[in-house]
PDB file of C-alpha atoms in Angstrom:
ATOM      1  CA  GLU A 300     109.330  74.289 146.623  1.00 94.00           C
ATOM      2  CA  MET A 301     106.871  76.905 147.983  1.00 95.00           C
ATOM      3  CA  LEU A 302     105.855  77.733 144.299  1.00 96.00           C
ATOM      4  CA  VAL A 303     104.869  74.264 143.598  1.00 97.00           C
ATOM      5  CA  GLU A 304     102.991  73.751 146.641  1.00 96.00           C
ATOM      6  CA  ALA A 305     101.007  76.924 146.266  1.00 96.00           C
ATOM      7  CA  ASN A 306     100.215  76.274 142.541  1.00 97.00           C
ATOM      8  CA  GLY A 307      99.133  72.618 143.410  1.00 96.00           C
ATOM      9  CA  CYS A 308     101.785  70.827 141.207  1.00 97.00           C
ATOM     10  CA  LEU A 309     101.974  68.206 143.889  1.00 97.00           C
ATOM     11  CA  ALA A 310      98.293  67.075 143.151  1.00 96.00           C
ATOM     12  CA  CYS A 311      99.437  65.278 139.958  1.00 96.00           C
ATOM     13  CA  HIS A 312     103.326  65.194 139.978  1.00 97.00           C
ATOM     14  CA  SER A 313     105.180  63.299 142.685  1.00 97.00           C
ATOM     15  CA  VAL A 314     108.961  64.154 143.842  1.00 97.00           C
ATOM     16  CA  ASP A 315     109.455  60.501 145.469  1.00 97.00           C
ATOM     17  CA  GLY A 316     108.985  58.535 142.050  1.00 97.00           C
ATOM     18  CA  SER A 317     105.623  57.309 142.888  1.00 97.00           C
ATOM     19  CA  ASP A 318     102.618  57.214 140.249  1.00 93.00           C
ATOM     20  CA  GLY A 319     100.411  60.193 139.785  1.00 93.00           C
ATOM     21  CA  VAL A 320      98.226  61.780 137.121  1.00 95.00           C
ATOM     22  CA  GLY A 321     101.440  63.547 135.932  1.00 96.00           C
ATOM     23  CA  PRO A 322     104.885  62.059 135.497  1.00 96.00           C
ATOM     24  CA  THR A 323     106.935  62.112 138.718  1.00 97.00           C
ATOM     25  CA  TRP A 324     109.735  64.668 138.910  1.00 98.00           C
ATOM     26  CA  MET A 325     112.244  62.403 140.856  1.00 98.00           C
ATOM     27  CA  GLY A 326     115.242  61.710 138.448  1.00 97.00           C
ATOM     28  CA  LEU A 327     113.178  63.196 135.507  1.00 98.00           C
ATOM     29  CA  PHE A 328     115.818  66.187 134.760  1.00 98.00           C
ATOM     30  CA  GLY A 329     118.301  64.913 132.097  1.00 98.00           C
ATOM     31  CA  LYS A 330     116.295  61.783 131.297  1.00 97.00           C
ATOM     32  CA  GLU A 331     114.953  60.888 127.884  1.00 98.00           C
ATOM     33  CA  GLU A 332     111.081  60.678 127.880  1.00 97.00           C
ATOM     34  CA  ALA A 333     109.246  58.740 125.426  1.00 98.00           C
ATOM     35  CA  LEU A 334     106.231  61.240 124.001  1.00 98.00           C
ATOM     36  CA  ALA A 335     102.630  60.057 123.205  1.00 96.00           C
ATOM     37  CA  ASP A 336     103.401  60.770 119.466  1.00 96.00           C
ATOM     38  CA  GLY A 337     106.139  58.311 119.160  1.00 97.00           C
ATOM     39  CA  GLY A 338     108.759  60.637 119.485  1.00 98.00           C
ATOM     40  CA  SER A 339     111.177  61.645 122.370  1.00 98.00           C
ATOM     41  CA  VAL A 340     112.763  64.103 124.408  1.00 98.00           C
ATOM     42  CA  VAL A 341     115.510  64.834 126.654  1.00 98.00           C
ATOM     43  CA  VAL A 342     114.158  66.551 129.716  1.00 98.00           C
ATOM     44  CA  ASP A 343     115.788  70.045 130.142  1.00 98.00           C
ATOM     45  CA  GLU A 344     115.304  73.755 131.034  1.00 98.00           C
ATOM     46  CA  ASP A 345     113.628  74.297 127.645  1.00 98.00           C
ATOM     47  CA  TYR A 346     111.611  71.459 127.422  1.00 98.00           C
ATOM     48  CA  LEU A 347     110.376  71.989 131.173  1.00 98.00           C
ATOM     49  CA  ARG A 348     109.667  75.684 130.427  1.00 98.00           C
ATOM     50  CA  ALA A 349     107.606  75.068 127.289  1.00 97.00           C
ATOM     51  CA  SER A 350     105.724  72.186 129.307  1.00 97.00           C
ATOM     52  CA  ILE A 351     104.746  74.480 131.868  1.00 97.00           C
ATOM     53  CA  ILE A 352     103.758  77.129 129.330  1.00 97.00           C
ATOM     54  CA  ASP A 353     101.904  74.955 126.724  1.00 97.00           C
ATOM     55  CA  PRO A 354     101.271  71.644 128.754  1.00 96.00           C
ATOM     56  CA  ASP A 355      99.633  69.753 125.877  1.00 96.00           C
ATOM     57  CA  ALA A 356     102.572  70.479 123.459  1.00 96.00           C
ATOM     58  CA  GLN A 357     104.408  67.422 124.064  1.00 96.00           C
ATOM     59  CA  ILE A 358     102.782  64.961 126.257  1.00 96.00           C
ATOM     60  CA  THR A 359     104.687  62.126 127.775  1.00 96.00           C
ATOM     61  CA  GLU A 360     103.886  58.600 126.849  1.00 97.00           C
ATOM     62  CA  GLY A 361     101.324  57.110 129.218  1.00 96.00           C
ATOM     63  CA  PHE A 362      99.678  60.233 130.263  1.00 96.00           C
ATOM     64  CA  GLN A 363      96.794  62.071 129.149  1.00 95.00           C
ATOM     65  CA  ALA A 364      96.496  65.575 127.428  1.00 96.00           C
ATOM     66  CA  GLY A 365      94.124  68.223 128.832  1.00 96.00           C
ATOM     67  CA  LEU A 366      94.712  67.647 132.317  1.00 95.00           C
ATOM     68  CA  MET A 367      97.377  70.380 133.252  1.00 95.00           C
ATOM     69  CA  PRO A 368      96.186  73.795 133.474  1.00 94.00           C
ATOM     70  CA  ARG A 369      97.034  75.856 130.564  1.00 94.00           C
ATOM     71  CA  THR A 370      97.318  79.353 132.594  1.00 96.00           C
ATOM     72  CA  PHE A 371     100.731  79.225 134.183  1.00 96.00           C
ATOM     73  CA  ALA A 372     101.928  81.311 131.208  1.00 95.00           C
ATOM     74  CA  GLU A 373      99.853  84.048 132.645  1.00 96.00           C
ATOM     75  CA  SER A 374      99.867  83.381 136.237  1.00 96.00           C
ATOM     76  CA  LEU A 375     103.619  82.562 136.871  1.00 97.00           C
ATOM     77  CA  SER A 376     106.496  85.030 136.279  1.00 98.00           C
ATOM     78  CA  ALA A 377     109.306  84.170 134.335  1.00 97.00           C
ATOM     79  CA  GLY A 378     111.289  83.881 137.674  1.00 98.00           C
ATOM     80  CA  ASP A 379     108.656  81.722 139.025  1.00 98.00           C
ATOM     81  CA  ILE A 380     108.933  79.310 136.105  1.00 98.00           C
ATOM     82  CA  GLU A 381     112.636  79.284 136.509  1.00 98.00           C
ATOM     83  CA  ALA A 382     112.199  78.492 140.347  1.00 98.00           C
ATOM     84  CA  ILE A 383     110.089  75.546 139.500  1.00 98.00           C
ATOM     85  CA  ILE A 384     112.467  74.408 137.044  1.00 98.00           C
ATOM     86  CA  ALA A 385     115.390  74.603 139.508  1.00 98.00           C
ATOM     87  CA  PHE A 386     112.999  72.642 141.973  1.00 98.00           C
ATOM     88  CA  ILE A 387     112.449  69.797 139.497  1.00 98.00           C
ATOM     89  CA  ARG A 388     116.232  69.812 138.282  1.00 98.00           C
ATOM     90  CA  SER A 389     117.156  69.223 142.281  1.00 97.00           C
ATOM     91  CA  LEU A 390     115.306  66.076 142.448  1.00 97.00           C
TER      92      LEU A 390
END
């Protein structure tokens, strides 16, 4: 949770189901999400990791590309990313 707060994630992603600039993380893990390109994806560790590293690769339907920083691949360690994924999974 400290990593999420320190990196500003909660400015766009909620943890309580409320609307935000980005998708809520509440109940997200394991859910099938519709994508802006018409496809869909099951939200798992691989999807979350890819979304943190390359946030515009698969945009969730109803949300805008280009808003999430593209710097997390450099600024977060692999362990940091895994900890953030674990936090999202816990919600």
